[in-house]
Structures are given as structure tokens and as C-alpha cells.
């Protein structure tokens, strides 16, 4: 009888999924490690506006705004679309292969960018090489944390996502200060060295917990699209990424358009939006842990929608400073909230990597299309007005489908955690 009980307990212990710590030193060190991954993935996506403005004025001045924006959009698309591949790789245990490969490519790409002089070279190294490197780091930056947190995962993901905002504050200011002093080659090399130093911290800290699951990992979880909440959320992310990043690419150019004498301030508007976005990625997630992220994200997107339409009326520097801060705050949820929402829409931790990768990939299609279209509109007779209307319309569609996600999951009742 005693042997039977021991064997039974042994089998149960073997099959049981380890309890999620939901805190502790090791868990919070994962947040620090993931913070520096987002610092160098979303952080560089959010910073592309400084390259857009510099390329249009100097290095690639013979190219149109739409042509230049294809560099940043291609980079962002590759970062996000690689989620479809790297999600299952993460689930299958290839975390460190992804980290080291991603670090090499992203740093190598920035170093090679310092040698570029023509369009195809910049597209190759910044759009493709850096994009692939950052893409290999994207899913690990979000998928490690749910393995260490349960009820606090929204807060943990909020602190993690703040890394992208802080990166998009530091990198544009650093680039703007180094550019006139050292020139473009050394400004980008120093950027690359900072990336290398911060990413080494991530490798030193991040550890993936063993989930003890024998479930076969899927590259794409097509069954997820049979669930209306997940499908609506993917559509919301497509339109959101198509529209939300239009200001991040084009606000510096808009500042020089409405006030040519303020050209030296244009670079700092990316930093203003990103600094405000830091709080927009932490505060909503803290509230999300209490009332549910799906009760917080739709109102934040609705506020961003209103601000996107208000951009049309804003034609002075002081007003733009206030607008940039508010817009940065309310769009912060697009980076910090998808991971915990995907977790809440998933029935098993084994499918998180694949489902998160699918969301990122669909968002990547949006950002690939959105900014080049905005650039083409800018070059048309409608100019900035057409660009602003396009961006606002996309954010409006994202707000509608985000609300539909919440309704599809928990219904119309307001006092329900979602």
C-alpha cells in the first residue's frame, strides 16, 4: 500500500505543472532582462522618426518620404512577422539560440549602417538585418514573463514595456546630440555599442522555466481564429499598428513644416511621446491587474482616437508638445497590453508563444502598410491633412475592434473583470 502511494505521488509530481512564482527576486530579474530586450526592439521601432527626418534632409534627400518610410516599415514588419516563427521556437526551448542570434544581427546591422551611403544599403542593413535581429528578440521579451507571474503579470509586462519608451527617449536624444558633433557614422556606432551593452544584461538575467509539457508546439494555432475575442483582437492590432505609428514617423517632419525655425526641436518630439508612453505602459497595466486589461485597453485606444483626430487642428509648437505627451500616454497600451491580453485569451500556457507570434505578425502587416501609405499621401496634394486623416481613421477602426474583443469575451456588463 505504501509503495503504491509513493508511486502515485511520484507520477503526480512528474506530470504537474510547476507553480508560477508570481514574484520574488528571480521573477523580477526576468522583468529587468526583458526590459532591455524591449528597450532595443520596440525602442528602435519607436525611434525611426529621427532617421526619417535625417534621411529626408541629408543622407537620402533624393528619395521621397514614402520611399524612406519603407525602411522603417520593413524593419517593423520583419520584427513583428518573425513572431509567427519565434513563438513556437520559444515554446520548444530555443530561447538562448534566439537571444544570441538576435543580439549579433541587431548590433552588426547598426554597425554596418554607419558605412551606408545609398538607399539599398540602408534598406539591407537597417530594414532587414536589424529587423531580423530585433524580431528574434521580440517574443522572448514578452513570453518569458507569463511563466513567472500570474495575478501580477499586467504590472510586470507594464514595467517591461516601459523599456521601449525609455529606449525611444534615450536613443533619439543621443542621436540628435551626437550627429552634429561626430557625424552620422559614429552616432550610429555608439548607438550600436549601447545596444550591445544593454542586451548582454538581458542574456545574463533571463531564464526560461520548464513547463514540463509534452504538448507538441504548433507554428500557427489556426484554431485560435475560431474564437471571436481573439479574432477581433487581431483585427484591432492590424488597424492599430497601421495608424498609431504614423505620428511617430512623421511628427518631426510636421514640426518643421508648421514652424521651420523649430527644426532643432523636431527630434525631441519623439522623446516627448516616448517619455509619456512610459507612464502609458505602466499605469494602465497596473489598473489592468485590478479590473482586467480588456477593461482598460479599449478606453485608452478611444482616447488615442480622439487625439489622432485632434492632431488635424494642432498647428503651433506649444499645442504640439501637449498633444505629443497625451498621444504618447494613451498609445502606450499598444505595446504593454497585448501580451497579458493574449494570455487571458489563451486556454493554455503552451500556446502563448504561437498566439502571441500571430498577433505580432498581423500587427506587422499593419505597420508595413500604414507608414508607406501615409508617406505617399504626404507627397500627394492632400499633404499632412490626408496623412492625419488616414492615421486617425486606422486608430478609429482599432478602437471599434478592441471594444468588440471585450464584448465578445465577457458581454456588455460593465462590472466584470476582463
Coordinates of C-alpha atoms in Angstrom, one line a residue:
X1 CA 0.0 0.0 0.0
X2 CA 2.8 2.4 0.9
X3 CA 4.7 1.6 -2.3
X4 CA 1.6 2.2 -4.3
X5 CA 1.0 5.6 -2.7
X6 CA 4.7 6.6 -3.3
X7 CA 4.5 5.6 -7.0
X8 CA 1.2 7.6 -7.3
X9 CA 2.7 10.7 -5.7
X10 CA 5.8 10.4 -8.0
X11 CA 3.6 10.2 -11.1
X12 CA 1.6 13.2 -10.0
X13 CA 4.8 15.2 -9.2
X14 CA 6.2 14.4 -12.7
X15 CA 3.0 15.4 -14.5
X16 CA 2.3 18.5 -12.5
X17 CA 3.0 21.9 -14.0
X18 CA 5.3 23.9 -11.7
X19 CA 3.5 26.6 -9.8
X20 CA 4.0 30.1 -11.1
X21 CA 6.1 32.1 -8.5
X22 CA 4.2 35.4 -9.2
X23 CA 7.0 37.4 -7.7
X24 CA 10.4 37.0 -6.0
X25 CA 13.9 38.1 -6.9
X26 CA 14.3 35.7 -9.8
X27 CA 11.0 36.6 -11.3
X28 CA 11.7 40.4 -11.1
X29 CA 15.1 39.9 -12.6
X30 CA 13.3 38.4 -15.6
X31 CA 11.5 41.7 -15.9
X32 CA 14.8 43.6 -15.9
X33 CA 16.2 41.3 -18.6
X34 CA 13.1 41.6 -20.7
X35 CA 13.1 45.4 -20.2
X36 CA 16.4 45.7 -22.1
X37 CA 15.0 43.5 -24.8
X38 CA 12.1 45.8 -25.4
X39 CA 14.5 48.8 -25.0
X40 CA 16.2 47.5 -28.1
X41 CA 13.3 46.2 -30.1
X42 CA 10.2 48.4 -29.7
X43 CA 12.7 51.2 -28.7
X44 CA 14.3 51.3 -32.1
X45 CA 10.9 51.0 -33.9
X46 CA 9.6 54.0 -32.0
X47 CA 12.8 55.9 -32.7
X48 CA 12.7 55.6 -36.5
X49 CA 11.2 59.1 -36.8
X50 CA 14.7 60.6 -36.2
X51 CA 16.1 58.6 -39.1
X52 CA 13.1 59.5 -41.3
X53 CA 13.8 63.2 -40.7
X54 CA 17.6 62.9 -41.1
X55 CA 17.4 60.8 -44.2
X56 CA 14.9 63.2 -45.9
X57 CA 17.1 66.2 -45.1
X58 CA 20.6 64.7 -45.8
X59 CA 21.7 61.1 -46.4
X60 CA 18.7 60.1 -48.7
X61 CA 17.4 63.5 -49.7
X62 CA 16.8 62.4 -53.3
X63 CA 14.2 59.9 -52.0
X64 CA 10.6 60.6 -51.2
X65 CA 9.1 60.4 -47.7
X66 CA 7.2 57.2 -48.8
X67 CA 10.5 55.6 -50.0
X68 CA 12.3 56.4 -46.8
X69 CA 9.4 55.2 -44.6
X70 CA 9.6 51.8 -46.3
X71 CA 12.9 51.3 -44.4
X72 CA 11.3 51.7 -41.0
X73 CA 8.1 49.9 -42.0
X74 CA 10.1 47.0 -43.4
X75 CA 12.1 46.8 -40.2
X76 CA 9.0 46.9 -38.0
X77 CA 7.2 44.4 -40.3
X78 CA 10.1 41.9 -40.0
X79 CA 10.3 42.4 -36.2
X80 CA 6.6 41.6 -35.9
X81 CA 6.2 39.0 -38.6
X82 CA 9.0 36.9 -37.2
X83 CA 6.8 36.3 -34.2
X84 CA 5.0 33.6 -36.2
X85 CA 8.3 31.7 -36.3
X86 CA 9.9 32.7 -33.0
X87 CA 6.8 32.0 -30.9
X88 CA 6.9 28.2 -31.5
X89 CA 10.7 28.3 -31.2
X90 CA 10.4 29.9 -27.8
X91 CA 7.8 27.3 -26.8
X92 CA 10.1 24.5 -28.0
X93 CA 13.0 25.7 -25.8
X94 CA 15.3 27.6 -28.2
X95 CA 15.4 30.8 -26.1
X96 CA 19.1 31.2 -26.0
X97 CA 19.6 30.5 -29.6
X98 CA 17.2 33.3 -30.4
X99 CA 18.8 35.7 -27.9
X100 CA 22.4 35.3 -29.2
X101 CA 21.4 35.3 -32.9
X102 CA 19.2 38.3 -32.4
X103 CA 21.9 40.2 -30.5
X104 CA 24.5 39.5 -33.2
X105 CA 22.3 40.6 -36.0
X106 CA 20.9 43.8 -34.4
X107 CA 24.3 45.1 -33.3
X108 CA 26.0 44.0 -36.6
X109 CA 23.3 45.8 -38.5
X110 CA 23.7 49.1 -36.6
X111 CA 27.5 49.0 -37.1
X112 CA 27.1 48.4 -40.8
X113 CA 24.6 51.2 -41.0
X114 CA 27.4 53.6 -40.2
X115 CA 29.1 52.7 -43.5
X116 CA 26.0 53.1 -45.7
X117 CA 25.7 55.9 -48.2
X118 CA 22.9 54.9 -50.6
X119 CA 19.3 53.7 -50.3
X120 CA 19.6 50.0 -50.9
X121 CA 22.4 49.7 -48.4
X122 CA 20.3 51.3 -45.7
X123 CA 17.4 49.1 -46.5
X124 CA 19.5 46.0 -46.4
X125 CA 21.2 46.7 -43.0
X126 CA 18.6 48.8 -41.1
X127 CA 15.4 47.5 -42.6
X128 CA 16.3 43.8 -43.0
X129 CA 19.3 42.9 -40.8
X130 CA 18.3 44.9 -37.8
X131 CA 14.7 43.9 -38.3
X132 CA 15.6 40.2 -38.2
X133 CA 17.7 40.6 -35.2
X134 CA 15.1 42.6 -33.3
X135 CA 12.4 40.1 -34.5
X136 CA 14.3 37.2 -32.8
X137 CA 14.2 39.1 -29.5
X138 CA 10.6 40.3 -29.6
X139 CA 8.7 37.2 -28.5
X140 CA 11.2 36.3 -25.7
X141 CA 10.7 39.9 -24.4
X142 CA 7.0 39.2 -23.8
X143 CA 6.7 35.4 -23.4
X144 CA 9.1 34.9 -20.5
X145 CA 7.2 37.0 -18.0
X146 CA 3.9 35.0 -18.0
X147 CA 5.9 32.0 -16.9
X148 CA 6.9 33.9 -13.7
X149 CA 3.7 35.9 -13.0
X150 CA 0.0 35.2 -12.7
X151 CA -2.0 37.9 -11.0
X152 CA 0.8 40.4 -11.3
X153 CA 1.5 39.8 -15.0
X154 CA -0.1 43.0 -16.2
X155 CA 2.1 45.1 -13.8
X156 CA 5.2 43.1 -14.8
X157 CA 4.5 43.5 -18.5
X158 CA 3.9 47.2 -17.9
X159 CA 7.4 47.7 -16.4
X160 CA 8.8 45.5 -19.2
X161 CA 7.1 47.5 -22.0
X162 CA 8.4 50.8 -20.4
X163 CA 11.8 49.7 -21.8
X164 CA 10.6 50.6 -25.3
X165 CA 9.5 54.0 -24.2
X166 CA 12.7 54.7 -22.4
X167 CA 14.7 53.4 -25.3
X168 CA 12.8 55.8 -27.6
X169 CA 13.6 58.7 -25.3
X170 CA 17.3 57.9 -24.9
X171 CA 18.2 56.9 -28.5
X172 CA 16.7 59.9 -30.3
X173 CA 18.2 62.4 -27.9
X174 CA 21.6 60.6 -28.0
X175 CA 21.5 60.5 -31.8
X176 CA 20.5 64.2 -32.1
X177 CA 23.3 65.3 -29.8
X178 CA 26.0 63.1 -31.4
X179 CA 25.1 63.8 -35.0
X180 CA 26.4 67.4 -35.2
X181 CA 29.4 66.6 -33.1
X182 CA 30.6 63.3 -34.5
X183 CA 28.6 62.8 -37.7
X184 CA 26.3 60.0 -38.8
X185 CA 28.8 57.1 -38.9
X186 CA 30.0 57.5 -35.3
X187 CA 26.5 58.4 -34.0
X188 CA 25.2 55.0 -35.2
X189 CA 28.3 53.1 -34.0
X190 CA 27.8 54.5 -30.5
X191 CA 24.1 53.5 -30.8
X192 CA 25.2 50.0 -31.6
X193 CA 27.6 49.8 -28.6
X194 CA 24.9 50.9 -26.3
X195 CA 22.6 48.2 -27.7
X196 CA 25.3 45.6 -27.2
X197 CA 25.9 46.6 -23.5
X198 CA 22.3 46.6 -22.6
X199 CA 21.5 43.3 -24.4
X200 CA 24.3 41.5 -22.6
X201 CA 22.4 42.3 -19.4
X202 CA 19.3 40.5 -20.8
X203 CA 21.3 37.4 -21.7
X204 CA 22.8 37.3 -18.2
X205 CA 19.4 37.5 -16.4
X206 CA 16.8 35.7 -18.5
X207 CA 16.0 32.1 -17.6
X208 CA 13.1 30.1 -19.1
X209 CA 11.1 28.0 -16.6
X210 CA 10.5 24.4 -17.6
X211 CA 6.7 23.9 -18.0
X212 CA 7.0 20.1 -18.1
X213 CA 4.6 19.9 -21.0
X214 CA 4.8 17.2 -23.7
X215 CA 2.3 19.1 -25.9
X216 CA 3.5 19.4 -29.5
X217 CA 4.1 23.1 -30.3
X218 CA 2.4 24.5 -33.4
X219 CA 3.8 27.0 -35.8
X220 CA 0.4 28.7 -36.2
X221 CA -2.6 28.0 -33.9
X222 CA -5.3 28.3 -36.5
X223 CA -7.9 27.2 -34.0
X224 CA -7.5 30.5 -32.3
X225 CA -9.3 32.2 -35.1
X226 CA -12.4 30.2 -34.3
X227 CA -12.6 32.2 -31.1
X228 CA -14.3 35.6 -31.8
X229 CA -12.4 37.6 -29.0
X230 CA -9.0 36.5 -30.4
X231 CA -10.0 37.3 -34.0
X232 CA -11.4 40.7 -33.1
X233 CA -8.2 41.5 -31.1
X234 CA -6.0 40.5 -34.1
X235 CA -8.0 42.9 -36.3
X236 CA -7.7 45.7 -33.7
X237 CA -3.9 45.2 -33.7
X238 CA -3.8 45.3 -37.5
X239 CA -5.5 48.7 -37.7
X240 CA -3.8 49.9 -34.6
X241 CA -0.3 49.4 -35.9
X242 CA -1.3 50.8 -39.3
X243 CA -2.3 54.1 -37.7
X244 CA -0.7 54.5 -34.3
X245 CA 2.9 54.8 -35.6
X246 CA 2.1 57.4 -38.3
X247 CA 2.9 60.3 -35.8
X248 CA 6.0 58.5 -34.5
X249 CA 7.3 58.6 -38.1
X250 CA 6.1 61.9 -39.3
X251 CA 5.7 64.3 -36.3
X252 CA 9.3 65.6 -36.6
X253 CA 8.7 66.5 -40.2
X254 CA 5.3 68.1 -39.3
X255 CA 7.1 70.3 -36.7
X256 CA 9.5 71.6 -39.4
X257 CA 6.5 72.1 -41.7
X258 CA 4.4 74.3 -39.3
X259 CA 7.5 76.1 -37.8
X260 CA 10.7 75.9 -39.9
X261 CA 12.6 77.8 -37.3
X262 CA 11.9 75.0 -34.8
X263 CA 13.8 72.3 -36.8
X264 CA 16.2 71.8 -33.9
X265 CA 13.3 70.8 -31.7
X266 CA 11.7 68.4 -34.1
X267 CA 13.8 65.4 -32.9
X268 CA 12.7 65.9 -29.3
X269 CA 9.1 65.3 -30.1
X270 CA 9.8 61.6 -30.5
X271 CA 11.3 61.7 -27.0
X272 CA 8.3 63.6 -25.6
X273 CA 5.9 61.0 -27.0
X274 CA 8.0 58.2 -25.8
X275 CA 8.6 59.6 -22.3
X276 CA 4.8 60.0 -21.8
X277 CA 4.4 56.5 -23.2
X278 CA 6.5 55.2 -20.3
X279 CA 3.6 56.0 -18.0
X280 CA 1.1 54.9 -20.5
X281 CA 2.6 51.4 -20.4
X282 CA 2.8 51.1 -16.6
X283 CA -0.3 52.8 -15.2
X284 CA -2.9 51.1 -17.5
X285 CA -1.3 47.7 -16.8
X286 CA -1.4 48.3 -13.0
X287 CA -5.1 49.0 -13.4
X288 CA -5.4 46.0 -15.7
X289 CA -4.3 43.7 -12.9
X290 CA -7.2 45.0 -10.8
X291 CA -10.1 45.3 -13.3
X292 CA -8.8 43.4 -16.3
X293 CA -6.7 44.6 -19.3
X294 CA -9.7 44.3 -21.6
X295 CA -11.5 46.9 -19.5
X296 CA -8.6 49.3 -19.9
X297 CA -7.2 49.0 -23.4
X298 CA -10.4 49.9 -25.3
X299 CA -10.8 53.2 -23.5
X300 CA -7.1 54.0 -24.0
X301 CA -7.4 53.4 -27.7
X302 CA -10.6 55.5 -27.8
X303 CA -8.7 58.4 -26.2
X304 CA -5.9 57.9 -28.7
X305 CA -8.5 58.0 -31.5
X306 CA -9.8 61.4 -30.3
X307 CA -6.3 62.7 -30.1
X308 CA -5.5 61.4 -33.6
X309 CA -8.4 63.5 -35.0
X310 CA -7.4 66.5 -32.9
X311 CA -3.9 66.4 -34.5
X312 CA -5.5 67.9 -37.6
X313 CA -6.3 71.1 -35.6
X314 CA -2.9 71.5 -33.9
X315 CA -0.7 73.9 -35.7
X316 CA 1.6 75.5 -33.1
X317 CA 4.6 74.2 -31.1
X318 CA 3.2 74.7 -27.6
X319 CA 0.0 72.8 -28.6
X320 CA 2.0 70.0 -30.2
X321 CA 4.0 69.5 -27.0
X322 CA 0.8 68.9 -25.0
X323 CA -0.6 66.8 -27.8
X324 CA 2.6 64.6 -28.1
X325 CA 2.6 63.9 -24.4
X326 CA -1.1 62.9 -24.3
X327 CA -0.8 60.8 -27.5
X328 CA 2.3 59.1 -26.2
X329 CA 0.5 58.2 -23.0
X330 CA -2.7 56.7 -24.5
X331 CA -0.9 54.8 -27.2
X332 CA 1.4 53.1 -24.7
X333 CA -1.1 50.3 -24.3
X334 CA -0.4 49.1 -27.8
X335 CA 2.9 47.7 -26.6
X336 CA 2.2 46.8 -23.0
X337 CA -1.2 45.3 -23.1
X338 CA -1.3 42.8 -26.0
X339 CA 0.9 40.2 -24.1
X340 CA -1.3 39.9 -21.0
X341 CA -4.5 40.1 -23.2
X342 CA -3.2 37.2 -25.3
X343 CA -2.6 35.3 -22.2
X344 CA -6.1 35.9 -21.0
X345 CA -7.5 34.8 -24.3
X346 CA -5.4 31.6 -24.3
X347 CA -6.6 28.4 -22.6
X348 CA -3.1 27.0 -22.1
X349 CA 0.4 28.4 -21.5
X350 CA 1.7 26.0 -24.2
X351 CA 0.0 28.1 -26.9
X352 CA 1.1 31.5 -25.7
X353 CA 4.2 31.7 -27.9
X354 CA 2.3 30.8 -31.1
X355 CA -0.7 33.0 -30.3
X356 CA 1.5 36.0 -29.4
X357 CA 3.5 35.5 -32.5
X358 CA 0.3 35.5 -34.6
X359 CA -0.8 38.8 -33.0
X360 CA 2.6 40.4 -33.6
X361 CA 2.6 39.1 -37.2
X362 CA -0.8 40.6 -38.0
X363 CA 0.3 43.9 -36.4
X364 CA 3.4 43.7 -38.6
X365 CA 1.2 43.7 -41.7
X366 CA -0.5 46.8 -40.5
X367 CA 2.7 48.7 -39.8
X368 CA 4.2 47.6 -43.1
X369 CA 1.2 49.1 -45.0
X370 CA 0.5 52.1 -42.8
X371 CA 3.5 54.3 -42.8
X372 CA 4.4 53.9 -46.5
X373 CA 0.8 54.7 -47.4
X374 CA 1.0 57.7 -45.1
X375 CA 4.2 58.8 -46.8
X376 CA 2.6 58.5 -50.2
X377 CA -0.4 60.6 -49.0
X378 CA 2.0 63.2 -47.7
X379 CA 3.6 63.5 -51.1
X380 CA 0.1 64.0 -52.7
X381 CA -1.8 67.3 -52.9
X382 CA -3.6 66.4 -49.6
X383 CA -0.3 66.6 -47.8
X384 CA -0.3 66.4 -44.0
X385 CA -4.1 66.7 -43.8
X386 CA -4.5 63.5 -45.7
X387 CA -1.8 61.8 -43.6
X388 CA -3.6 62.8 -40.4
X389 CA -7.0 61.6 -41.6
X390 CA -5.5 58.3 -42.7
X391 CA -3.8 57.7 -39.3
X392 CA -6.9 58.8 -37.3
X393 CA -9.2 56.5 -39.4
X394 CA -7.0 53.5 -38.7
X395 CA -6.9 54.2 -34.9
X396 CA -10.7 54.6 -35.0
X397 CA -11.1 51.1 -36.5
X398 CA -8.7 49.7 -33.9
X399 CA -10.9 51.3 -31.1
X400 CA -14.0 49.6 -32.6
X401 CA -12.5 46.1 -32.8
X402 CA -10.8 46.5 -29.3
X403 CA -14.3 47.2 -27.9
X404 CA -15.7 44.2 -29.8
X405 CA -13.0 42.0 -28.3
X406 CA -14.1 42.9 -24.8
X407 CA -17.8 42.4 -25.6
X408 CA -17.2 39.0 -27.3
X409 CA -15.3 37.8 -24.2
X410 CA -17.5 39.0 -21.3
X411 CA -20.5 40.6 -22.9
X412 CA -21.9 44.1 -22.3
X413 CA -21.8 44.0 -18.5
X414 CA -19.5 46.8 -17.1
X415 CA -18.7 45.4 -13.7
X416 CA -16.9 42.3 -14.9
X417 CA -13.1 41.7 -14.9
X418 CA -12.0 41.1 -18.4

